[in-house]
Coordinates of C-alpha atoms and ligand atoms in Angstrom, one line a residue:
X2 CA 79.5 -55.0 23.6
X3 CA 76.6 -57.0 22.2
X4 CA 77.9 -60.1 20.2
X5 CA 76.0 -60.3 16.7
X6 CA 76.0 -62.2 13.7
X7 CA 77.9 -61.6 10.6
X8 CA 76.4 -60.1 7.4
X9 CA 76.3 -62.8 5.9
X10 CA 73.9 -64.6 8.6
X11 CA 71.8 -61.5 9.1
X12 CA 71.5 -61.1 5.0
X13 CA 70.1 -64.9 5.1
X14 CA 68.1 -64.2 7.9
X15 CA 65.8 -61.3 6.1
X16 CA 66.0 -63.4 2.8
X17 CA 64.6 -66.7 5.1
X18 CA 62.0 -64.3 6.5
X19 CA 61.4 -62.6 3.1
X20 CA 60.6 -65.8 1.4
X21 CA 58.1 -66.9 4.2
X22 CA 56.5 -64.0 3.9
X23 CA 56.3 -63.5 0.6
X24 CA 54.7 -67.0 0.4
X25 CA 57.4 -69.0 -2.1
X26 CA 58.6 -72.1 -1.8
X27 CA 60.9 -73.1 -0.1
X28 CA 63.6 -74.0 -2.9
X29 CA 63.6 -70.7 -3.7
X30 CA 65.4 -70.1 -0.2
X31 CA 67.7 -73.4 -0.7
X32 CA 69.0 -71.8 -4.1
X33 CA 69.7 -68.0 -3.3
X34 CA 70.6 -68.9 0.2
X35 CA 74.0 -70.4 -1.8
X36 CA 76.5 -68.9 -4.5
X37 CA 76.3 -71.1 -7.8
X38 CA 80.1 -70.4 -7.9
X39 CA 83.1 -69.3 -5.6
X40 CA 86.7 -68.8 -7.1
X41 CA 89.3 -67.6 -4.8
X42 CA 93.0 -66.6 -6.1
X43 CA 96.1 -65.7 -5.3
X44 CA 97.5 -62.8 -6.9
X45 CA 101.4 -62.4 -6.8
X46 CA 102.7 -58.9 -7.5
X47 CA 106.3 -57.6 -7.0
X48 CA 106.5 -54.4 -4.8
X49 CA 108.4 -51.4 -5.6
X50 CA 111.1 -52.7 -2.6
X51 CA 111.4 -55.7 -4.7
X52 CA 109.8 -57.8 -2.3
X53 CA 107.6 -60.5 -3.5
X54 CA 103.7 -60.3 -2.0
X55 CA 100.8 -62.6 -2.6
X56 CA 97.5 -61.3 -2.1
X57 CA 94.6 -63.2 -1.7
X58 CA 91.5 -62.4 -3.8
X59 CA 88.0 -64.1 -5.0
X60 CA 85.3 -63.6 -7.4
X61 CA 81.6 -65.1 -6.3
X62 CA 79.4 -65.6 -8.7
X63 CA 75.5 -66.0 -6.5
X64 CA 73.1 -65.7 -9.0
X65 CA 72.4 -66.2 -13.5
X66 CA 68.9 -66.7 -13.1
X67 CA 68.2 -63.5 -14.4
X68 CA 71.4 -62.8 -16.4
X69 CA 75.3 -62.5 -16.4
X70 CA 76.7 -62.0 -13.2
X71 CA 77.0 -58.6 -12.1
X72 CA 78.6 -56.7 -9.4
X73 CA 81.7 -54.7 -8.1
X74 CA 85.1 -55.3 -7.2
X75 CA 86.5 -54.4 -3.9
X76 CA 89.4 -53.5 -2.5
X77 CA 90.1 -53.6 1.3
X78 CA 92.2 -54.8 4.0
X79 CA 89.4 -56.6 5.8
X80 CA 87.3 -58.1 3.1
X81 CA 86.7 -61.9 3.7
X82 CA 85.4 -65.2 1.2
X83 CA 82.1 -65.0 3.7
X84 CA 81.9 -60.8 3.6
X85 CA 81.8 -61.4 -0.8
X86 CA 79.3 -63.9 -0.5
X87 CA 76.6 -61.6 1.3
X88 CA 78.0 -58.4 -0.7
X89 CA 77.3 -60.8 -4.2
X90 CA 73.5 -62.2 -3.0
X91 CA 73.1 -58.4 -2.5
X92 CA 74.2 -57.8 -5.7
X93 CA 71.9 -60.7 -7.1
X94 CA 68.7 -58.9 -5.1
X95 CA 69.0 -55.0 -6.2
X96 CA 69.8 -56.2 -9.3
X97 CA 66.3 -58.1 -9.4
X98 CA 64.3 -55.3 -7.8
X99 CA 65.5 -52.5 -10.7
X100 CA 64.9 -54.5 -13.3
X101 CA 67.8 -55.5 -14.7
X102 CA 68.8 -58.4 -17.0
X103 CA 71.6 -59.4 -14.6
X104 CA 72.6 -61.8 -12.0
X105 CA 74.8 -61.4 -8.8
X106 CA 78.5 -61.3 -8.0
X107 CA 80.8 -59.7 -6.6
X108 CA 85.1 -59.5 -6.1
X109 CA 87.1 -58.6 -3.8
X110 CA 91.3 -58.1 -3.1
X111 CA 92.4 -58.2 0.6
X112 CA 94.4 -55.3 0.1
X113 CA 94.8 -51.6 1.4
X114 CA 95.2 -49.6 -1.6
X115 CA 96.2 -46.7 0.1
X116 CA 99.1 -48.3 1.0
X117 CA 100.1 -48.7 -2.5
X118 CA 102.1 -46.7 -5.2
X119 CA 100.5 -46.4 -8.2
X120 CA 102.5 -49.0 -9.8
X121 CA 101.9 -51.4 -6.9
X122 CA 98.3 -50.6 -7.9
X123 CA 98.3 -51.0 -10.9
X124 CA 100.2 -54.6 -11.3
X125 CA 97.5 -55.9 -8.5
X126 CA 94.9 -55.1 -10.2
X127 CA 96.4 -56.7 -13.4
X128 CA 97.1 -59.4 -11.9
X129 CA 93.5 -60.0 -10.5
X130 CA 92.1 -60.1 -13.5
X131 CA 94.2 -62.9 -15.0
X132 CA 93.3 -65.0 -12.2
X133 CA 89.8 -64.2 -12.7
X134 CA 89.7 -64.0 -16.8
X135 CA 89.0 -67.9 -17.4
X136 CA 85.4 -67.2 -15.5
X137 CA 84.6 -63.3 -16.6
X138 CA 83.3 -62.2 -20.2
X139 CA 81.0 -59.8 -21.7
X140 CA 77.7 -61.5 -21.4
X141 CA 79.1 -64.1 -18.7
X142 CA 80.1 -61.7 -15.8
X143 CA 80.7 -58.0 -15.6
X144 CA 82.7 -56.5 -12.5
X145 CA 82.6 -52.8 -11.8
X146 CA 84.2 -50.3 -9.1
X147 CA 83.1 -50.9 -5.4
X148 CA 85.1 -50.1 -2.2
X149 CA 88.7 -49.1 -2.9
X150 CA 88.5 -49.5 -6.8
X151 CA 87.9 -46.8 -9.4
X152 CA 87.6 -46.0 -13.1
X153 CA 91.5 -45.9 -13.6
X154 CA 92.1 -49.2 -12.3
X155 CA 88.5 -50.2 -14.5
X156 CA 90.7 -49.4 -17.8
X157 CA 93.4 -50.9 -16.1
X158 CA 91.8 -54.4 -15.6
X159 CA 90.4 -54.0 -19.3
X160 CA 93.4 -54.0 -20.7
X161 CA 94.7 -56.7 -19.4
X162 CA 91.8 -58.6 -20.0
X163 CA 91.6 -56.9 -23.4
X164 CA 95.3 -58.6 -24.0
X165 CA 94.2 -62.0 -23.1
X166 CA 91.1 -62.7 -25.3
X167 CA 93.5 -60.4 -28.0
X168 CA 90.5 -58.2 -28.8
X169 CA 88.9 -54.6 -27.5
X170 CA 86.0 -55.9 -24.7
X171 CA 84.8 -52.8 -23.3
X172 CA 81.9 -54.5 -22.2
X173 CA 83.8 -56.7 -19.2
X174 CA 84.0 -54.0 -16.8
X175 CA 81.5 -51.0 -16.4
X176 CA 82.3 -47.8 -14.3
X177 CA 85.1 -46.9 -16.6
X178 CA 86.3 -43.4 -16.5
X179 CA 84.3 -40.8 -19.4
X180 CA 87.2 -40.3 -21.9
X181 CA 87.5 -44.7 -22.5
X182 CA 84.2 -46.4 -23.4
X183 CA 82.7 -44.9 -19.8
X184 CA 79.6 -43.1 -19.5
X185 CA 79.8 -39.5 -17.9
X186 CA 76.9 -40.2 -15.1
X187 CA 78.7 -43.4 -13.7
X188 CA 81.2 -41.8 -12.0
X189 CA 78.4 -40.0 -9.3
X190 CA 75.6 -42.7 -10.4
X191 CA 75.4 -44.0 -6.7
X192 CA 75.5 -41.1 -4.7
X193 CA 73.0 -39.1 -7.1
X194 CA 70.9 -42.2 -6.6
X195 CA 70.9 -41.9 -2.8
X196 CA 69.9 -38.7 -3.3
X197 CA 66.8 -39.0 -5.7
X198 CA 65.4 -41.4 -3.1
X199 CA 66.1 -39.4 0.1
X200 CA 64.4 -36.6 -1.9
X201 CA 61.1 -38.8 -2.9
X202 CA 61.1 -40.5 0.4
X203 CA 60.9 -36.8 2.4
X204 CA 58.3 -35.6 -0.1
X205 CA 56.6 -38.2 0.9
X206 CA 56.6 -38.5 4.4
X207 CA 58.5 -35.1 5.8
X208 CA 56.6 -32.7 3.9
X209 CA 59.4 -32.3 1.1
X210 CA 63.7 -32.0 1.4
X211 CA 64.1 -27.9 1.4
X212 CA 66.0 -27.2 4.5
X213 CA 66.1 -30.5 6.2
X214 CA 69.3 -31.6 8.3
X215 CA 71.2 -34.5 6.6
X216 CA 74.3 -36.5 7.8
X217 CA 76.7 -38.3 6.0
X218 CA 78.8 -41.2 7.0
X219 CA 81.9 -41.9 4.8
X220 CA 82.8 -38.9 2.4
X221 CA 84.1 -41.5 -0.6
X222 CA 82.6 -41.6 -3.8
X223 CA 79.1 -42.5 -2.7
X224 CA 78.9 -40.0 0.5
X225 CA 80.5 -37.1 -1.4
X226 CA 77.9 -37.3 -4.5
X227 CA 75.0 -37.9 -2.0
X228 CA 75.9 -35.0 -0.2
X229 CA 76.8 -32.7 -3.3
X230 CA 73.1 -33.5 -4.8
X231 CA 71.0 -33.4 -2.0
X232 CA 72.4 -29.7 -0.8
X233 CA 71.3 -28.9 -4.8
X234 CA 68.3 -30.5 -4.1
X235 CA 67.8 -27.4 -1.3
X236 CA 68.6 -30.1 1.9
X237 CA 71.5 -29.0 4.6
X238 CA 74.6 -31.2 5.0
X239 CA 75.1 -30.7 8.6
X240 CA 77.7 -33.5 9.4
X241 CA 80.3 -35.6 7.8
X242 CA 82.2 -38.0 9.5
X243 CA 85.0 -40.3 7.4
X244 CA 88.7 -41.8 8.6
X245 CA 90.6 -38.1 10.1
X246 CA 86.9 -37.2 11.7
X247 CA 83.5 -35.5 12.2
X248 CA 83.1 -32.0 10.8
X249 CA 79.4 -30.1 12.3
X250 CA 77.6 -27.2 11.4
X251 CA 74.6 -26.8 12.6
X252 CA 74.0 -24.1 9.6
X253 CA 75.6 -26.3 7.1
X254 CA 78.7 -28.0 5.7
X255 CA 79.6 -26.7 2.2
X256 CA 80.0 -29.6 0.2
X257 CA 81.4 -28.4 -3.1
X258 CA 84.9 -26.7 -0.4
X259 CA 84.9 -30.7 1.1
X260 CA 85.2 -32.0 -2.3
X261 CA 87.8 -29.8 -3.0
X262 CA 89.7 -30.4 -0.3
X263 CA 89.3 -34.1 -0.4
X264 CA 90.9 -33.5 -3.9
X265 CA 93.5 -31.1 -3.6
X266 CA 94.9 -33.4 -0.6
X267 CA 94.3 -37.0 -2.7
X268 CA 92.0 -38.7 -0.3
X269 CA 89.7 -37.7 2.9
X270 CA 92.5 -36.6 5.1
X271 CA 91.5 -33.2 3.3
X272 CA 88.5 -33.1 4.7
X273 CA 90.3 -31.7 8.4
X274 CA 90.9 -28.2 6.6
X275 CA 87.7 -27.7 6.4
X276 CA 87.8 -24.2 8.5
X277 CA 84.2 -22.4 7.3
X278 CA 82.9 -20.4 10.4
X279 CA 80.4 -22.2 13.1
X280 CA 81.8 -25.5 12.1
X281 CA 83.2 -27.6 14.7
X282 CA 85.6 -30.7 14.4
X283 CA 86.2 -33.9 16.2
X284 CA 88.5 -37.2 15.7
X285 CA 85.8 -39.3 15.9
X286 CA 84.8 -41.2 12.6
X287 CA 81.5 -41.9 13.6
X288 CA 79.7 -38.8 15.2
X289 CA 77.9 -38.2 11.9
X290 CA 76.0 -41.3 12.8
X291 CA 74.3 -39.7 15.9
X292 CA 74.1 -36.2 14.9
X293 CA 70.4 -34.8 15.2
X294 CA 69.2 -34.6 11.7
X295 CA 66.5 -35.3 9.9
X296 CA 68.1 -37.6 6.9
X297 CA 71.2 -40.0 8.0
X298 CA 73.1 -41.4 4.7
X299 CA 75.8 -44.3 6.1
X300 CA 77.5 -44.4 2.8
X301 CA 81.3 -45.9 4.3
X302 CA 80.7 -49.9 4.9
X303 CA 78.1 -53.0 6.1
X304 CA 77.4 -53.4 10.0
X305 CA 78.3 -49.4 11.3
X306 CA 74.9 -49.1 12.4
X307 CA 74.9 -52.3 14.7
X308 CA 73.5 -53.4 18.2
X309 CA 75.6 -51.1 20.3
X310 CA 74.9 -48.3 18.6
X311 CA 71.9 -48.0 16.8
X312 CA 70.3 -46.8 20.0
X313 CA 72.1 -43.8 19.9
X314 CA 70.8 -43.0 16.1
X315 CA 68.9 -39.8 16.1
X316 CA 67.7 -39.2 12.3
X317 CA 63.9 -40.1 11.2
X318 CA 65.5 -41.6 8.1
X319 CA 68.0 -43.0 7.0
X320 CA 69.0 -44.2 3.3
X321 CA 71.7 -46.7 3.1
X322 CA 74.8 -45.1 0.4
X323 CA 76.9 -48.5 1.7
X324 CA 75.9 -52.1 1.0
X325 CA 74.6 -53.3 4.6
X326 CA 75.6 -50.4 6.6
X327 CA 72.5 -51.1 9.9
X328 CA 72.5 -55.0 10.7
X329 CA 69.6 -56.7 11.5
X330 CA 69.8 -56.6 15.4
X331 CA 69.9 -52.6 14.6
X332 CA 66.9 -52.3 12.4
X333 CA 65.0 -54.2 15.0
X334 CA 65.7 -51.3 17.8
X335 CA 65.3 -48.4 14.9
X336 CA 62.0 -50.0 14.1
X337 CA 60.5 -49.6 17.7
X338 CA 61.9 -45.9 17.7
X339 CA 59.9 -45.6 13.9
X340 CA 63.0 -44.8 12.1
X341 CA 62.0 -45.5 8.2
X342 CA 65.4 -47.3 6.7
X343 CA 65.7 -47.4 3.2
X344 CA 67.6 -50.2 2.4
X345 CA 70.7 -50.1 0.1
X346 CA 69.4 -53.0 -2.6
X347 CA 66.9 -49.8 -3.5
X348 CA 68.8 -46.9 -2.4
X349 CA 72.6 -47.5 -3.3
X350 CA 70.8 -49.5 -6.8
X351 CA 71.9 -46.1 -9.2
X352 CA 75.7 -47.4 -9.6
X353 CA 74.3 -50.6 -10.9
X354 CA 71.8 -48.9 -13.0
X355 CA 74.3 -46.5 -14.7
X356 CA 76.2 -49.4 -15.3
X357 CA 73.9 -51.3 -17.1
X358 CA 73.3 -48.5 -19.3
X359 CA 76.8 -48.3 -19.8
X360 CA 77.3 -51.7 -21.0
X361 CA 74.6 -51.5 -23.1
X362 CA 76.1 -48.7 -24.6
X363 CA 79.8 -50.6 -24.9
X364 CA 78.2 -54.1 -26.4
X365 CA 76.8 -51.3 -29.3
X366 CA 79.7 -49.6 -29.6
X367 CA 77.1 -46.5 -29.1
X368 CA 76.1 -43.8 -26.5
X369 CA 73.4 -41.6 -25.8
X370 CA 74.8 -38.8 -23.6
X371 CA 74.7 -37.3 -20.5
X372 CA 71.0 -36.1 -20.1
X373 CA 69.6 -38.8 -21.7
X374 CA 71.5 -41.2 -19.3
X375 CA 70.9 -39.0 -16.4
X376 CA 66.9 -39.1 -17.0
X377 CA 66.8 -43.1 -17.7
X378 CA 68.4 -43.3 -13.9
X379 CA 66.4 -40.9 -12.8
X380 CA 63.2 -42.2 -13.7
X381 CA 64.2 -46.0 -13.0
X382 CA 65.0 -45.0 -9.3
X383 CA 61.7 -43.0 -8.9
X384 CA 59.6 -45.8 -9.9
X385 CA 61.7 -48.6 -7.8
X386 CA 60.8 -45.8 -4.7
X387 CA 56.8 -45.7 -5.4
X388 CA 56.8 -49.2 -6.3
X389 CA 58.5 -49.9 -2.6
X390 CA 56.2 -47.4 -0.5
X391 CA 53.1 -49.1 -2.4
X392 CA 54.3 -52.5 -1.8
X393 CA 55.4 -51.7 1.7
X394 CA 51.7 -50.3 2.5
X395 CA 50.2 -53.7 1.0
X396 CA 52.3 -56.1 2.4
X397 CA 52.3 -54.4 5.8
X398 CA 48.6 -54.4 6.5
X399 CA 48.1 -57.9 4.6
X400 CA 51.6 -60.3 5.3
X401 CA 53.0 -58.9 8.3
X402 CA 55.6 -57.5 6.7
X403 CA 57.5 -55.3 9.4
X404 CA 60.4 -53.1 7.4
X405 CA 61.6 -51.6 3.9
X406 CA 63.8 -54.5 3.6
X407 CA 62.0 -57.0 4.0
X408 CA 59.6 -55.4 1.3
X409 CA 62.4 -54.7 -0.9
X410 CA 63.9 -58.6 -0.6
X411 CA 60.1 -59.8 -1.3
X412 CA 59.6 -57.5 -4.6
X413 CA 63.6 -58.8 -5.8
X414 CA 62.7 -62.6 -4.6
X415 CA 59.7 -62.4 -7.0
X416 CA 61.6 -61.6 -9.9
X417 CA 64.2 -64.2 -9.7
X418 CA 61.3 -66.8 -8.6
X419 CA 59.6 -66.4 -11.9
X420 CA 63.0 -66.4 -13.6
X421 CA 63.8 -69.6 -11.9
X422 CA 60.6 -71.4 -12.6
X423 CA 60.8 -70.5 -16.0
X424 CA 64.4 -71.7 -16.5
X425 CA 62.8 -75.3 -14.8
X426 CA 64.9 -74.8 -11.8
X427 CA 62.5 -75.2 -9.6
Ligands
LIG1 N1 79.7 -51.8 -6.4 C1 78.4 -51.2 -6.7 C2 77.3 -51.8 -5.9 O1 77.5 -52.3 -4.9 C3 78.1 -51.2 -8.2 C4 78.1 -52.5 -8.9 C5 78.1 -52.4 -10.4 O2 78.0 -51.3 -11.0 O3 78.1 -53.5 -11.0 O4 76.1 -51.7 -6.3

C-alpha cells in the first residue's frame, strides 16, 4: 500500500501550484494556505442509558475575504481538526469560483449518527450549536448540512440558536427542510448539480449523455440525486456501490426502486433488496469505482480515489459528488490515462449555490419558488462549466496548466486575490 499525504497537504499542494501558476504573489499563498479562525468544543450530551458522553466538535472559519463564512456541518466518526481545515479552504475556493458573496468554513462532530436515537440526535446537535453560537450569526457565518447532517437537525440547531439570541434567525443555517424557512430545490441541490455538469461536460466532449454508462459511489443524498437526474437526463446508472455493497447492471439500475428502498428501510442497507432482473450484487463498497462506464460520480467521501487504486479506474470521466474524493497522487496517474476529472469546488458547488439563494430568501423573509430557484442554479452551474473548459483551454496551452483543478483553484484564487487587495490585505 502506497503511503500518501493527507487532504489537507495535497489540498495545499494544488493551491501552492495554483498560485504559481496563476502568477500571484506569494501572500496570497501565505493567507489561504491558513484558517483565520479555529474553535474546537466539547459537546456533553446525556445518552438515553443515562450515561454521560462528551463529544468533540469544531468550527473553522478559513476565509471572510469575500463574505460571511460559509460551509456545512458534518457528522462522522472519523472527522479530524486537520480533515475540517481542508474541507473549510474548500469551502472558501468553490465558494469564490461561483460567485458567491461568501467566505469558507466548515464544522464538524466526531460522531456516528447512526448510532444515535433520535433524541441522542437531537440533544448533540443542540448542544453543538451552543458551543459554536458566540462565533456564528446571519451575516457572520452560515453552516448548512454536509456528511451525516440533514434538514431536520438544520431546524433543530436553529432553534436552539433561535433561543439564545431570543429572536427568529432563519438565516444562520441554510439547507433547512421546505415546510420551515427552506427552499424546495436544497434538499437535491448537490446531486442535480453533479448532474447538470456531467451532462454539459459529455455534450461537450462524448458526443452528448443519452445512453452513456454512469457509476455512482455512495448512494446518500448527493449520489442518489446525481443518479435520479442524470437517468432523466437519458444517461444509464449501471452501478452503485455504498456501505451493504455494489449493485450492477449492465442494462441499468433503476434509480427511482433504490431510492425507495433506501427509504422504506431508513438508510442504504435498503439498497441490498434491490432484486430487478440481470442485476448482480457484491459486498464490496467500492466496485462502482472500477466498473466500465463512461461517467464515474464518487459522491461518498475525500481520498477513495487514491494511489492504490486509481489505476484500476476505468471511466473517461469522472465528476466529483464528494469534497476531495481522487487525491493528488491519483489525478497524477488518471492524467496519464486522459481521464478528464471534474473537480468538486465546480461540480459538487450546486448545494452551496441553492443555499445562498436560500438565505437570500430567509434575510427577506421572501421566496421565489421552485422553478425560479431551479433555473438560477441551473444557469449558475452552466456558466461556472463553460467558464472552466474555456479557462482550461487558455491556461493549458499558455501557463502549463495540467488538470481541471488546477484551473478551477486558479479562476477561485483570482477572485479572493482581488477581494484581498481591495480590503488592503495584501
Ligand atoms: N456541505 C456542502 C458542501 O460541501 C454545502 C455547504 C453549504 O450549503 O453551505 O458544499
Amino acid at each position: 500500500m502506497g503511503e500518501e499525504k493527507s487532504y489537507l497537504a495535497w489540498m495545499l499542494d494544488v493551491l501552492k501550484r495554483s498560485v504559481e501558476l496563476g502568477g500571484f504573489p506569494e501572500e496570497v499563498y501565505h493567507i489561504l494556505s491558513k484558517p483565520e479562525r479555529v474553535l474546537a468544543v466539547s459537546i456533553p450530551v446525556r445518552m438515553d442509558n443515562g450515561k454521560l458522553v462528551v463529544f468533540e466538535g469544531y468550527r473553522v472559519q478559513h476565509s471572510s475575504a469575500l463574505g460571511p463564512y460559509k460551509g456545512g456541518v458534518r457528522f462522522h466518526p472519523e472527522v479530524d481538526l486537520e480533515t475540517d481545515i481542508a474541507l473549510a479552504l474548500g469551502m472558501t475556493l468553490k465558494n469564490s469560483l461561483s460567485g458567491l458573496p461568501y467566505g469558507g468554513g466548515k464544522g464538524a462532530v466526531k460522531v456516528d449518527p447512526t448510532k444515535l436515537s433520535p433524541g441522542e440526535l437531537e440533544r448533540v446537535s443542540r448542544g453543538y450549536v451552543r458551543a459554536i453560537a458566540p462565533l456564528i450569526d446571519d451575516e457572520l457565518d452560515i453552516p448548512a448540512p454536509d456528511v451525516g447532517t440533514n434538514p431536520q437537525i438544520m431546524i433543530w440547531m436553529i432553534d436552539e440558536y433561535s433561543k439564545i439570541r431570543g429572536r427568529n434567525v432563519p438565516g444562520v443555517f441554510t439547507g433547512k427542510p421546505p415546510e420551515l424557512w427552506g427552499d424546495p430545490v436544497r434538499p437535491y441541490s448537490t446531486g442535480y448539480g453533479v448532474a447538470v455538469v456531467a451532462r454539459e461536460i459529455a455534450n461537450r466532449f462524448l458526443g452528448g449523455l443519452e445512453g452513456l454508462r454512469v457509476a455512482i459511489h455512495g448512494f446518500g443524498n448527493v449520489g442518489s440525486n446525481a443518479a435520479r437526474f442524470l437517468s432523466k437526463f437519458g444517461a444509464k446508472i449501471v452501478a452503485v456501490s455504498d456501505l451493504p455493497g455494489t449493485l450492477y447492471n449492465p442494462n441499468g439500475l433503476d434509480v427511482e426502486k433504490m431510492i425507495q428502498l433506501v427509504q422504506r428501510a431508513g438508510g442504504v442497507k435498503g439498497l441490498m433488496e434491490y432484486s430487478e432482473p440481470g442485476t448482480s450484487k457484491t459486498a464490496s463498497t467500492e466496485d462502482a469505482l472500477y466498473a466500465d462506464v463512461d461517467i464515474l460520480v464518487p459522491a461518498s467521501i475525500e481520498n477513495v480515489i487514491n494511489i492504490n487504486n486509481a489505476h484500476k479506474v476505468k471511466a473517461k470521466i469522472i465528476v466529483e459528488g464528494a469534497n476531495g474524493p481522487t487525491t493528488a497522487d491519483a489525478e497524477k496517474i488518471l492524467y496519464e490515462k486522459g481521464t478528464i476529472i471534474i473537480p468538486d469546488i465546480l461540480a459538487n458547488a450546486g448545494g452551496v449555490i441553492v443555499s445562498y439563494l436560500e438565505w437570500v430568501e430567509n434575510l427577506q423573509w421572501f421566496w421565489w419558488g421552485e422553478e425560479e430557484t431551479l433555473k438560477r442554479l441551473e444557469n449558475i452551474m452552466i456558466n461556472n462549466v463553460k467558464r472552466l473548459l474555456a479557462s482550461y483551454d487558455k491556461y493549458s496551452s499558455s501557463r502549463g496548466v495540467k488538470t481541471y483543478r488546477e484551473t478551477a483553484f486558479i479562476l477561485a484564487v483570482e477572485r479572493l486575490y482581488r477581494a484581498m487587495k481591495l480590503r488592503g490585505w495584501i
